[in-house]
Structure formats: C-alpha cells, structure tokens
mmCIF file of C-alpha atoms in Angstrom:
data_model
loop_
_atom_site.group_PDB
_atom_site.id
_atom_site.type_symbol
_atom_site.label_atom_id
_atom_site.label_comp_id
_atom_site.label_asym_id
_atom_site.label_seq_id
_atom_site.Cartn_x
_atom_site.Cartn_y
_atom_site.Cartn_z
ATOM 1 C CA MET E 1067 25.390 6.324 -15.137
ATOM 2 C CA ASN E 1068 24.558 7.015 -11.380
ATOM 3 C CA VAL E 1069 21.845 8.332 -9.270
ATOM 4 C CA SER E 1070 23.413 11.809 -8.994
ATOM 5 C CA ASP E 1071 23.585 11.945 -13.034
ATOM 6 C CA VAL E 1072 19.770 10.949 -12.843
ATOM 7 C CA ALA E 1073 18.464 13.884 -10.343
ATOM 8 C CA ASN E 1074 20.648 15.897 -13.077
ATOM 9 C CA GLN E 1075 17.735 14.773 -15.612
ATOM 10 C CA PHE E 1076 14.843 16.445 -13.676
ATOM 11 C CA SER E 1077 13.256 20.177 -13.487
ATOM 12 C CA VAL E 1078 14.494 21.560 -10.505
ATOM 13 C CA ALA E 1079 15.941 24.886 -9.727
ATOM 14 C CA GLY E 1080 19.293 25.415 -8.688
ATOM 15 C CA LYS E 1081 22.366 22.603 -7.983
ATOM 16 C CA LEU E 1082 22.333 18.814 -6.463
ATOM 17 C CA VAL E 1083 24.122 18.593 -3.074
ATOM 18 C CA MET E 1084 23.221 15.435 -2.060
ATOM 19 C CA VAL E 1085 21.126 12.477 -2.941
ATOM 20 C CA LYS E 1086 21.316 9.436 -0.587
ATOM 21 C CA PRO E 1087 18.921 6.534 -0.311
ATOM 22 C CA THR E 1088 15.575 6.842 1.931
ATOM 23 C CA GLY E 1089 12.536 4.901 3.184
ATOM 24 C CA THR E 1090 11.985 0.973 3.699
ATOM 25 C CA GLY E 1091 10.360 -0.172 0.780
ATOM 26 C CA ASN E 1092 10.608 -3.642 -0.895
ATOM 27 C CA VAL E 1093 9.560 -3.168 -4.757
ATOM 28 C CA ASN E 1094 11.108 0.202 -5.826
ATOM 29 C CA ASP E 1095 14.960 2.208 -5.027
ATOM 30 C CA THR E 1096 14.150 5.422 -3.602
ATOM 31 C CA TYR E 1097 16.560 8.037 -2.673
ATOM 32 C CA LEU E 1098 15.856 11.538 -0.962
ATOM 33 C CA ALA E 1099 17.318 14.188 -3.828
ATOM 34 C CA ILE E 1100 18.172 17.942 -2.235
ATOM 35 C CA PHE E 1101 19.371 20.772 -5.374
ATOM 36 C CA ARG E 1102 20.276 24.325 -3.523
ATOM 37 C CA THR E 1103 19.678 27.909 -5.207
ATOM 38 C CA THR E 1104 21.541 31.188 -3.314
ATOM 39 C CA PHE E 1105 18.514 31.856 -1.653
ATOM 40 C CA SER E 1106 16.517 28.699 -1.735
ATOM 41 C CA GLU E 1107 16.308 24.867 -0.924
ATOM 42 C CA GLU E 1108 14.211 22.237 -2.749
ATOM 43 C CA ARG E 1109 14.065 18.526 -1.854
ATOM 44 C CA PHE E 1110 11.926 15.850 -3.833
ATOM 45 C CA ILE E 1111 11.867 12.018 -4.074
ATOM 46 C CA LEU E 1112 13.879 10.316 -6.719
ATOM 47 C CA GLN E 1113 12.657 6.718 -7.585
ATOM 48 C CA ARG E 1114 13.795 4.359 -9.596
ATOM 49 C CA ILE E 1115 10.863 1.970 -10.651
ATOM 50 C CA ASN E 1116 11.065 -1.568 -10.447
ATOM 51 C CA ARG E 1117 10.727 -3.150 -13.904
ATOM 52 C CA ARG E 1118 9.961 -6.395 -12.731
ATOM 53 C CA VAL E 1119 7.102 -5.642 -10.631
ATOM 54 C CA PHE E 1120 5.525 -2.512 -12.925
ATOM 55 C CA GLN E 1121 6.233 -4.070 -16.831
ATOM 56 C CA ARG E 1122 4.975 -1.046 -18.072
ATOM 57 C CA PRO E 1123 6.348 1.950 -15.632
ATOM 58 C CA GLU E 1124 4.723 4.560 -18.211
ATOM 59 C CA TRP E 1125 1.403 3.185 -17.700
ATOM 60 C CA VAL E 1126 2.480 3.830 -14.033
ATOM 61 C CA MET E 1127 2.942 7.602 -14.297
ATOM 62 C CA LEU E 1128 -0.026 8.207 -16.952
ATOM 63 C CA ASN E 1129 -1.930 6.914 -13.911
ATOM 64 C CA ILE E 1130 -0.478 9.054 -11.102
ATOM 65 C CA ARG E 1131 -0.806 11.458 -13.225
ATOM 66 C CA ILE E 1132 -4.761 11.058 -13.695
ATOM 67 C CA VAL E 1133 -5.134 11.122 -9.707
ATOM 68 C CA THR E 1134 -2.756 13.966 -9.166
ATOM 69 C CA GLU E 1135 -4.338 16.180 -11.548
ATOM 70 C CA HIS E 1136 -7.750 15.253 -10.720
ATOM 71 C CA VAL E 1137 -7.006 15.093 -7.097
ATOM 72 C CA HIS E 1138 -5.082 18.962 -6.983
ATOM 73 C CA ASN E 1139 -7.738 20.452 -8.334
ATOM 74 C CA ARG E 1140 -10.593 18.570 -6.284
ATOM 75 C CA LEU E 1141 -8.438 20.440 -3.146
ATOM 76 C CA GLU E 1142 -8.499 23.596 -4.688
ATOM 77 C CA ALA E 1143 -12.312 23.564 -4.729
ATOM 78 C CA GLU E 1144 -12.807 22.544 -1.282
ATOM 79 C CA ARG E 1145 -9.876 24.028 0.484
ATOM 80 C CA ASP E 1146 -12.084 27.085 1.949
ATOM 81 C CA ALA E 1147 -14.293 24.709 3.797
ATOM 82 C CA ALA E 1148 -11.274 22.025 5.035
ATOM 83 C CA ASP E 1149 -10.576 21.638 8.239
ATOM 84 C CA ARG E 1150 -6.480 21.058 7.412
ATOM 85 C CA ILE E 1151 -4.373 21.813 4.196
ATOM 86 C CA TRP E 1152 -5.037 18.511 2.162
ATOM 87 C CA GLN E 1153 -1.735 17.276 -0.070
ATOM 88 C CA LEU E 1154 -0.581 15.077 -2.161
ATOM 89 C CA PRO E 1155 2.348 14.178 -4.122
ATOM 90 C CA ARG E 1156 2.637 16.019 -7.830
ATOM 91 C CA ILE E 1157 4.886 15.000 -10.604
ATOM 92 C CA ILE E 1158 8.260 17.001 -11.277
ATOM 93 C CA GLU E 1159 8.880 16.900 -14.922
ATOM 94 C CA ALA E 1160 12.077 15.531 -16.998
ATOM 95 C CA LYS E 1161 13.669 18.347 -18.862
ATOM 96 C CA ASP E 1162 12.476 16.616 -21.980
ATOM 97 C CA GLY E 1163 8.772 17.328 -20.710
ATOM 98 C CA ARG E 1164 8.191 13.488 -19.989
ATOM 99 C CA ASP E 1165 7.462 12.880 -16.837
ATOM 100 C CA PHE E 1166 9.899 10.441 -15.862
ATOM 101 C CA PHE E 1167 14.069 9.890 -17.207
ATOM 102 C CA ILE E 1168 14.730 6.025 -19.244
ATOM 103 C CA ASP E 1169 18.698 5.592 -18.442
ATOM 104 C CA GLU E 1170 21.040 3.511 -20.558
ATOM 105 C CA GLN E 1171 19.717 0.257 -19.338
ATOM 106 C CA GLY E 1172 16.115 1.394 -19.992
ATOM 107 C CA ASP E 1173 15.408 2.053 -16.512
ATOM 108 C CA PHE E 1174 12.769 4.294 -16.147
ATOM 109 C CA TRP E 1175 12.927 7.165 -13.213
ATOM 110 C CA ARG E 1176 10.639 9.304 -11.617
ATOM 111 C CA ALA E 1177 10.843 12.638 -9.349
ATOM 112 C CA MET E 1178 7.914 13.276 -6.892
ATOM 113 C CA THR E 1179 7.920 16.581 -4.642
ATOM 114 C CA LEU E 1180 7.985 16.036 -0.875
ATOM 115 C CA ILE E 1181 5.558 16.343 1.188
ATOM 116 C CA ALA E 1182 7.666 18.727 3.781
ATOM 117 C CA SER E 1183 7.190 18.930 7.790
ATOM 118 C CA ALA E 1184 5.572 15.582 7.708
ATOM 119 C CA THR E 1185 6.225 11.829 8.847
ATOM 120 C CA ALA E 1186 5.392 8.624 7.703
ATOM 121 C CA HIS E 1187 5.524 6.651 10.772
ATOM 122 C CA GLU E 1188 6.832 2.775 10.483
ATOM 123 C CA THR E 1189 4.326 1.985 12.766
ATOM 124 C CA THR E 1190 1.139 3.214 14.617
ATOM 125 C CA GLN E 1191 1.732 5.440 17.087
ATOM 126 C CA SER E 1192 -1.610 5.835 19.540
ATOM 127 C CA ALA E 1193 -4.883 5.655 18.847
ATOM 128 C CA GLU E 1194 -5.234 9.333 17.780
ATOM 129 C CA HIS E 1195 -2.676 8.577 14.944
ATOM 130 C CA ALA E 1196 -4.979 4.998 13.524
ATOM 131 C CA PHE E 1197 -8.069 7.766 13.721
ATOM 132 C CA GLU E 1198 -6.142 10.080 11.527
ATOM 133 C CA CYS E 1199 -4.660 7.537 9.300
ATOM 134 C CA GLY E 1200 -8.394 6.377 8.683
ATOM 135 C CA THR E 1201 -9.384 9.787 8.172
ATOM 136 C CA VAL E 1202 -6.347 10.175 5.257
ATOM 137 C CA LEU E 1203 -7.453 7.518 3.438
ATOM 138 C CA GLY E 1204 -11.531 7.936 3.236
ATOM 139 C CA HIS E 1205 -10.689 11.042 2.213
ATOM 140 C CA PHE E 1206 -8.415 10.205 -0.437
ATOM 141 C CA HIS E 1207 -10.935 7.296 -1.585
ATOM 142 C CA ASN E 1208 -13.985 10.081 -1.393
ATOM 143 C CA LEU E 1209 -11.822 12.538 -3.748
ATOM 144 C CA ILE E 1210 -11.107 9.406 -6.135
ATOM 145 C CA SER E 1211 -14.655 8.659 -6.186
ATOM 146 C CA ASP E 1212 -15.786 10.546 -8.928
ATOM 147 C CA LEU E 1213 -13.279 9.507 -11.400
ATOM 148 C CA ASP E 1214 -13.814 6.936 -13.741
ATOM 149 C CA PRO E 1215 -11.585 3.723 -13.181
ATOM 150 C CA ASN E 1216 -11.372 2.817 -16.443
ATOM 151 C CA ARG E 1217 -9.187 6.451 -17.208
ATOM 152 C CA LEU E 1218 -6.577 4.134 -16.001
ATOM 153 C CA HIS E 1219 -4.425 1.340 -16.779
ATOM 154 C CA ASP E 1220 -3.985 -2.010 -14.592
ATOM 155 C CA THR E 1221 -0.810 -1.536 -14.203
ATOM 156 C CA LEU E 1222 -0.772 -4.860 -12.014
ATOM 157 C CA PRO E 1223 -2.995 -7.556 -13.400
ATOM 158 C CA GLY E 1224 -4.043 -9.430 -10.384
ATOM 159 C CA PHE E 1225 -2.898 -7.021 -7.609
ATOM 160 C CA HIS E 1226 -4.368 -7.514 -4.230
ATOM 161 C CA GLN E 1227 -7.106 -10.892 -6.164
ATOM 162 C CA THR E 1228 -6.250 -12.914 -4.001
ATOM 163 C CA PRO E 1229 -7.215 -16.078 -5.908
ATOM 164 C CA GLY E 1230 -4.515 -15.740 -7.998
ATOM 165 C CA TYR E 1231 -1.756 -16.061 -5.440
ATOM 166 C CA LEU E 1232 -3.543 -18.828 -3.748
ATOM 167 C CA ALA E 1233 -2.990 -20.409 -7.032
ATOM 168 C CA ARG E 1234 0.592 -19.321 -7.977
ATOM 169 C CA TYR E 1235 1.299 -20.833 -4.081
ATOM 170 C CA HIS E 1236 0.286 -24.156 -5.822
ATOM 171 C CA GLU E 1237 1.961 -23.719 -8.316
ATOM 172 C CA THR E 1238 5.636 -23.129 -6.344
ATOM 173 C CA LEU E 1239 4.519 -25.251 -3.967
ATOM 174 C CA ALA E 1240 4.427 -28.372 -6.682
ATOM 175 C CA THR E 1241 8.680 -26.825 -7.200
ATOM 176 C CA PRO E 1242 10.936 -29.904 -6.693
ATOM 177 C CA ALA E 1243 12.583 -26.451 -4.730
ATOM 178 C CA ALA E 1244 9.770 -25.535 -2.820
ATOM 179 C CA GLY E 1245 9.904 -29.358 -1.695
ATOM 180 C CA ARG E 1246 12.869 -29.510 -0.467
ATOM 181 C CA ILE E 1247 11.990 -26.183 1.384
ATOM 182 C CA LEU E 1248 9.391 -27.829 3.472
ATOM 183 C CA ASN E 1249 10.730 -31.560 3.843
ATOM 184 C CA SER E 1250 13.837 -29.914 5.739
ATOM 185 C CA SER E 1251 11.473 -27.061 7.483
ATOM 186 C CA LEU E 1252 8.695 -27.534 10.356
ATOM 187 C CA GLU E 1253 8.078 -24.046 10.368
ATOM 188 C CA SER E 1254 7.430 -24.204 6.192
ATOM 189 C CA ARG E 1255 5.768 -27.270 6.784
ATOM 190 C CA ARG E 1256 3.666 -25.189 9.267
ATOM 191 C CA LEU E 1257 2.283 -22.721 7.140
ATOM 192 C CA ALA E 1258 1.549 -24.682 4.272
ATOM 193 C CA ARG E 1259 -1.733 -26.521 6.858
ATOM 194 C CA PHE E 1260 -2.240 -22.919 7.840
ATOM 195 C CA VAL E 1261 -3.079 -22.058 4.178
ATOM 196 C CA GLN E 1262 -4.310 -24.974 3.296
ATOM 197 C CA GLN E 1263 -7.159 -24.844 5.764
ATOM 198 C CA ARG E 1264 -8.763 -21.277 4.763
ATOM 199 C CA GLN E 1265 -7.790 -21.168 1.532
ATOM 200 C CA GLY E 1266 -11.740 -20.740 1.268
ATOM 201 C CA LEU E 1267 -11.000 -16.964 2.251
ATOM 202 C CA ALA E 1268 -9.753 -16.026 -1.119
ATOM 203 C CA HIS E 1269 -12.333 -16.595 -2.893
ATOM 204 C CA ARG E 1270 -14.872 -13.913 -1.000
ATOM 205 C CA LEU E 1271 -14.360 -10.500 -2.228
ATOM 206 C CA GLU E 1272 -13.468 -11.396 -6.380
ATOM 207 C CA GLN E 1273 -16.843 -13.682 -6.228
ATOM 208 C CA ALA E 1274 -18.553 -10.779 -4.673
ATOM 209 C CA ARG E 1275 -17.597 -8.714 -7.771
ATOM 210 C CA GLU E 1276 -18.016 -11.539 -9.866
ATOM 211 C CA LYS E 1277 -21.453 -11.132 -8.988
ATOM 212 C CA GLY E 1278 -22.279 -7.849 -9.325
ATOM 213 C CA VAL E 1279 -22.643 -7.162 -6.021
ATOM 214 C CA LEU E 1280 -19.068 -5.247 -5.156
ATOM 215 C CA LYS E 1281 -18.358 -2.773 -7.985
ATOM 216 C CA THR E 1282 -14.714 -1.818 -9.382
ATOM 217 C CA ARG E 1283 -13.433 1.652 -7.851
ATOM 218 C CA LEU E 1284 -10.191 2.937 -8.457
ATOM 219 C CA ILE E 1285 -7.846 2.038 -4.633
ATOM 220 C CA HIS E 1286 -4.551 3.165 -3.559
ATOM 221 C CA GLY E 1287 -3.285 -0.232 -3.372
ATOM 222 C CA ASP E 1288 -0.616 0.010 -1.206
ATOM 223 C CA PRO E 1289 -2.341 2.427 1.964
ATOM 224 C CA LYS E 1290 -0.253 0.827 4.672
ATOM 225 C CA VAL E 1291 0.557 2.943 7.691
ATOM 226 C CA THR E 1292 4.212 3.744 6.606
ATOM 227 C CA ASN E 1293 2.425 5.894 3.660
ATOM 228 C CA ILE E 1294 0.244 7.821 5.381
ATOM 229 C CA MET E 1295 2.083 11.251 5.890
ATOM 230 C CA ILE E 1296 1.078 13.334 9.906
ATOM 231 C CA ASP E 1297 2.161 16.947 10.468
ATOM 232 C CA GLU E 1298 4.198 17.512 12.517
ATOM 233 C CA PHE E 1299 3.328 20.531 13.344
ATOM 234 C CA THR E 1300 -0.854 20.268 13.966
ATOM 235 C CA GLY E 1301 -0.315 16.506 14.148
ATOM 236 C CA LYS E 1302 -3.464 15.928 11.715
ATOM 237 C CA GLY E 1303 -3.301 13.266 8.860
ATOM 238 C CA THR E 1304 -1.772 15.270 5.305
ATOM 239 C CA SER E 1305 -1.412 13.186 2.698
ATOM 240 C CA ILE E 1306 -0.921 9.405 1.368
ATOM 241 C CA ILE E 1307 1.947 8.840 -1.017
ATOM 242 C CA ASP E 1308 3.410 6.135 -3.114
ATOM 243 C CA LEU E 1309 0.874 6.259 -5.852
ATOM 244 C CA ASP E 1310 2.757 3.388 -7.463
ATOM 245 C CA THR E 1311 -0.112 1.197 -6.892
ATOM 246 C CA VAL E 1312 -3.496 3.695 -7.534
ATOM 247 C CA LYS E 1313 -5.107 1.565 -10.034
ATOM 248 C CA PRO E 1314 -9.159 0.064 -10.795
ATOM 249 C CA GLY E 1315 -10.097 -2.586 -8.032
ATOM 250 C CA LEU E 1316 -12.019 -3.063 -4.949
ATOM 251 C CA ILE E 1317 -11.935 -0.274 -2.625
ATOM 252 C CA HIS E 1318 -11.652 -3.485 0.421
ATOM 253 C CA TYR E 1319 -8.462 -3.968 -0.535
ATOM 254 C CA ASP E 1320 -7.309 -0.661 0.255
ATOM 255 C CA PHE E 1321 -9.925 -0.733 4.083
ATOM 256 C CA GLY E 1322 -8.512 -4.556 4.726
ATOM 257 C CA ASP E 1323 -4.832 -3.660 3.719
ATOM 258 C CA ALA E 1324 -4.495 -0.733 6.059
ATOM 259 C CA LEU E 1325 -6.668 -2.131 8.877
ATOM 260 C CA ARG E 1326 -4.073 -4.892 8.533
ATOM 261 C CA SER E 1327 -1.148 -2.435 8.867
ATOM 262 C CA THR E 1328 -2.601 -0.351 11.203
ATOM 263 C CA CYS E 1329 -3.513 -2.350 13.719
ATOM 264 C CA ASN E 1330 -0.619 -4.851 14.189
ATOM 265 C CA PRO E 1331 1.664 -2.275 16.829
ATOM 266 C CA ALA E 1332 4.095 -4.807 16.543
ATOM 267 C CA GLY E 1333 4.911 -3.916 12.613
ATOM 268 C CA GLU E 1334 5.592 -6.144 9.570
ATOM 269 C CA GLU E 1335 9.111 -7.012 10.417
ATOM 270 C CA VAL E 1336 8.863 -8.253 14.373
ATOM 271 C CA GLU E 1337 10.421 -11.535 14.922
ATOM 272 C CA ASN E 1338 8.839 -11.842 17.871
ATOM 273 C CA LEU E 1339 5.319 -13.830 17.170
ATOM 274 C CA ASN E 1340 4.577 -13.342 20.966
ATOM 275 C CA GLU E 1341 4.285 -9.537 20.265
ATOM 276 C CA VAL E 1342 1.715 -9.515 17.054
ATOM 277 C CA TYR E 1343 -1.992 -8.841 18.110
ATOM 278 C CA PHE E 1344 -5.040 -6.797 16.251
ATOM 279 C CA ASP E 1345 -5.783 -4.109 18.947
ATOM 280 C CA ALA E 1346 -9.651 -3.308 18.205
ATOM 281 C CA ASP E 1347 -8.869 -0.592 20.009
ATOM 282 C CA LEU E 1348 -6.412 0.942 17.022
ATOM 283 C CA CYS E 1349 -9.724 -0.500 14.568
ATOM 284 C CA GLU E 1350 -12.156 1.345 16.685
ATOM 285 C CA SER E 1351 -9.998 4.593 16.140
ATOM 286 C CA TYR E 1352 -9.170 4.051 12.290
ATOM 287 C CA VAL E 1353 -12.938 3.547 11.800
ATOM 288 C CA LYS E 1354 -14.428 6.032 12.763
ATOM 289 C CA GLY E 1355 -11.618 8.860 11.128
ATOM 290 C CA TYR E 1356 -11.993 6.527 7.683
ATOM 291 C CA MET E 1357 -16.079 7.183 7.511
ATOM 292 C CA THR E 1358 -16.261 10.510 8.389
ATOM 293 C CA HIS E 1359 -15.339 10.593 4.865
ATOM 294 C CA ALA E 1360 -16.144 7.343 3.703
ATOM 295 C CA ARG E 1361 -20.205 7.293 4.028
ATOM 296 C CA PHE E 1362 -20.574 9.571 1.301
ATOM 297 C CA PHE E 1363 -19.676 6.552 -1.252
ATOM 298 C CA LEU E 1364 -19.884 3.075 0.563
ATOM 299 C CA THR E 1365 -22.866 1.217 -0.208
ATOM 300 C CA GLU E 1366 -25.098 -1.100 2.085
ATOM 301 C CA ALA E 1367 -23.054 -3.730 -0.142
ATOM 302 C CA ASP E 1368 -19.848 -2.454 0.178
ATOM 303 C CA ARG E 1369 -20.082 -2.244 4.421
ATOM 304 C CA ALA E 1370 -20.928 -6.430 4.333
ATOM 305 C CA PHE E 1371 -17.370 -6.932 3.628
ATOM 306 C CA LEU E 1372 -15.718 -4.742 5.427
ATOM 307 C CA TYR E 1373 -14.590 -7.309 7.956
ATOM 308 C CA ASP E 1374 -14.435 -10.003 5.211
ATOM 309 C CA SER E 1375 -11.562 -7.634 3.860
ATOM 310 C CA ILE E 1376 -9.884 -7.689 6.814
ATOM 311 C CA ARG E 1377 -9.442 -10.766 7.590
ATOM 312 C CA LEU E 1378 -8.510 -11.801 3.925
ATOM 313 C CA LEU E 1379 -5.400 -8.978 3.630
ATOM 314 C CA ALA E 1380 -3.123 -10.264 6.193
ATOM 315 C CA PHE E 1381 -3.570 -13.813 4.376
ATOM 316 C CA GLU E 1382 -3.317 -12.525 1.546
ATOM 317 C CA LEU E 1383 -0.488 -11.034 2.896
ATOM 318 C CA GLY E 1384 1.039 -13.870 4.389
ATOM 319 C CA LEU E 1385 0.802 -15.669 1.272
ATOM 320 C CA ARG E 1386 2.597 -13.444 -0.595
ATOM 321 C CA PHE E 1387 5.475 -13.637 1.586
ATOM 322 C CA PHE E 1388 5.520 -17.610 2.255
ATOM 323 C CA GLN E 1389 5.023 -17.758 -1.922
ATOM 324 C CA ASP E 1390 8.064 -15.920 -2.859
ATOM 325 C CA TYR E 1391 10.074 -17.562 0.294
ATOM 326 C CA LEU E 1392 8.886 -21.009 -1.542
ATOM 327 C CA ALA E 1393 10.349 -19.599 -4.845
ATOM 328 C CA GLY E 1394 13.656 -18.369 -4.148
ATOM 329 C CA ASN E 1395 12.503 -14.968 -2.931
ATOM 330 C CA VAL E 1396 12.933 -13.203 -6.282
ATOM 331 C CA TYR E 1397 9.442 -10.568 -5.678
ATOM 332 C CA PHE E 1398 10.392 -8.982 -1.927
ATOM 333 C CA LYS E 1399 13.488 -7.468 -0.918
ATOM 334 C CA VAL E 1400 15.232 -9.205 1.708
ATOM 335 C CA ARG E 1401 18.390 -8.565 3.904
ATOM 336 C CA TYR E 1402 18.981 -12.626 4.814
ATOM 337 C CA PRO E 1403 17.121 -15.679 3.209
ATOM 338 C CA GLU E 1404 14.011 -15.984 6.030
ATOM 339 C CA GLN E 1405 13.466 -12.379 5.710
ATOM 340 C CA ASN E 1406 10.282 -13.830 3.976
ATOM 341 C CA LEU E 1407 9.061 -16.583 5.855
ATOM 342 C CA MET E 1408 8.939 -14.443 8.546
ATOM 343 C CA ARG E 1409 7.147 -11.817 7.091
ATOM 344 C CA ALA E 1410 4.507 -14.806 6.544
ATOM 345 C CA ARG E 1411 4.546 -16.401 10.513
ATOM 346 C CA VAL E 1412 3.715 -12.735 11.224
ATOM 347 C CA GLN E 1413 0.887 -11.775 8.840
ATOM 348 C CA PHE E 1414 -0.806 -15.638 9.919
ATOM 349 C CA LYS E 1415 -0.277 -14.880 12.975
ATOM 350 C CA LEU E 1416 -1.909 -11.306 12.784
ATOM 351 C CA CYS E 1417 -5.098 -13.367 10.608
ATOM 352 C CA GLU E 1418 -6.079 -16.027 13.931
ATOM 353 C CA SER E 1419 -6.218 -12.724 15.757
ATOM 354 C CA ILE E 1420 -8.526 -11.223 13.983
ATOM 355 C CA GLU E 1421 -10.735 -14.382 13.842
ATOM 356 C CA ALA E 1422 -10.292 -13.990 17.623
ATOM 357 C CA ARG E 1423 -11.748 -10.404 17.601
ATOM 358 C CA GLU E 1424 -14.682 -11.039 15.117
ATOM 359 C CA ARG E 1425 -17.054 -10.121 16.589
ATOM 360 C CA GLN E 1426 -15.501 -7.355 18.224
ATOM 361 C CA ILE E 1427 -14.540 -6.115 15.321
ATOM 362 C CA ARG E 1428 -18.149 -6.549 13.337
ATOM 363 C CA ASN E 1429 -19.553 -4.010 15.654
ATOM 364 C CA VAL E 1430 -17.035 -1.424 15.788
ATOM 365 C CA LEU E 1431 -17.642 -1.405 12.370
ATOM 366 C CA GLU E 1432 -21.245 -1.428 12.545
ATOM 367 C CA GLU E 1433 -21.541 1.414 15.431
ATOM 368 C CA ALA E 1434 -18.714 3.487 12.781
ATOM 369 C CA TRP E 1435 -21.630 4.150 10.266
ATOM 370 C CA ARG E 1436 -24.185 5.266 12.864
#
C-alpha cells in the first residue's frame, strides 16, 4: 500500500491532490497530505509511527488523545482571557473510527491537523523567538499540570532517564564492533574520554526523584525549537507539536532539552564546532518566557535543579548519539555513517559551553523567578 492509499484511509473531506514528505524528524516518517473540494482545502500531517522506537503505537495514540482533549478543554475555558489564540493539533480519525490506521505490513499510521499560518524554525531566530518558545513550553506545562500522570502510559520506558543511556553506552562500548571503531578513530577516543569524565552527571535528576525531592509529572518529551510553532502574522508562539513522546516524567527533562536546543544558534547538524556555543542571552529570553506560566506550578525544589537539567540534557543527547554511532546507527536516521558522531561532537561541545557559563545561567534563573 502506497502513501496516497494510506492518506485516503482517514476521514477528510474532498479528494487527495498531493502527499509529500515533510519535516526533519529523526524517528517517524512524516508527510503533508492535501485534500480539496470544490470550495475548500484541508492539509494535515500524516505519519508512520516507528515501531522500532514505539513498540506500543496504540499507547502513543491513547496518550495523545487524553492530552489533546484535556488541553483543548482548558484552552476553550481560558480563551477569553488569553493574549493570543493558543492551538494544539487534534487527531483525525480513520474511516473505521479509530485514532490510527494499520497497513498490510502492520505499520501504524496517524493523521493530525496542521497548525496553519505558523512556522517551526530549525534554529532560534532572535531573542524574541526564544522568549516565545519559552512561553509556549511554560504554557503547555501549565495546561497539563493538573492532568494525572497515572492516566498515561509510559510509551518509552527509560526515555530521558540518563542512567539507562549510560548503562547502554557501556554495554555497547564492550562489544568488538565498538572496540574496532575506537581503535581506528582518534575522535571517537576523545569523545569516550569526555563521557568518562562526566558520567557522574547521569544520576543527578533520577537520584532526586528517587529521594522524593522531584516528582513525576507529565512532559512533552521533545520540546526542541523545531517543535514550537510561531504565528506568521503576530510573531507569537501558538502551539507545540509532535506529541508522540508525551508521557510521565520530570519536567526538568523538557526544560533542559528545550534550552539545549534553543540556545545553540548553530543547531544540531552543524559540522564546524567553532559555531557551537550556549547563548546566555537567548537563555535569558527563553527563561523569562517560560516563567510567565511556569511560576504557577514550579516548586523551590524544581528550581534548584534547573541548571543541572540544561547541562545534563546536552550531555545525554551527545551520549545517545555517540552510543548509536558505536552501535552501527540503529536508532537515529543518518544520511552518512559518521553523522551520529558529528551530532555527538556538537552536543558535547555545547555541554562544555554550558559549564563555562554556569554562574551566568544560574543568575538568569534566579532573576527570572523574582
């Protein structure tokens, strides 16, 4: 069954005129589908859920259903007092009434509404853009802060739990294939030393959760800058997208990942490491935007670990890229064999930059709370 046939399995008025690949995601296969009638046009996002990553796709869709219905109800209730039109994609049902379609190969497909007249940028465009990205994530966290995490499935056990990634890294490192890569690559050995020197970071947040200092909430799971939609007319943030990874977790993983993404102007795929640094000015703008909504649910204990989360998430992503490179590029999509090595280099360089600006970042976090 081809992609056009799949698109026609969803309840959309009109006739399919085009379906084409879109987006730059590393996990799912994503397409833009366009249907037309004699008087209207509807565009939506069609995705094949990666079953190697999400082993229970039906749980992914149930989580999205619960969260989107909860958020849409909150948005309707608060609409008159809002300073903008807040949006969130909704599920388009398949013609059989389910939230997904299963093709002949057993692959799960889903359709989501498109956030119209809005753009997600690959990198942060300005301090104003960073502020809006922070505002969107803070608003989303606030909207789901009263939703019981126990209602959602953990669709990615171990996701954003750095000790697990570290253990997997050491398992990979012990394989003959990884040994051959290290022996033949000076740069791989350098990155291995980087991990060795900082592996104690991996346990910082999870130990706090185990002690009850930090509590489990609902998180987006992937709130990087490319998942924040900016209204093309007003310049304001309007939505967060890609809800696959919504699950119970620590909001620090969202916060740290968002700052890691937003405050590296060079982006994740840059090859020149001289372009990679943590922009403290963008950090200040992002945190100010985030705190406009996050101050309603953050605790003193939450605040104490915010810097740690920024440093940790850069280290964690670099660790994941490096482990995948040593394992043969089995998780993240790559265009060439060394791409995950390059991605790891970028994140580790960013981690060093965050460490160099620790005092400045902590000051920003304190000032934004006042």
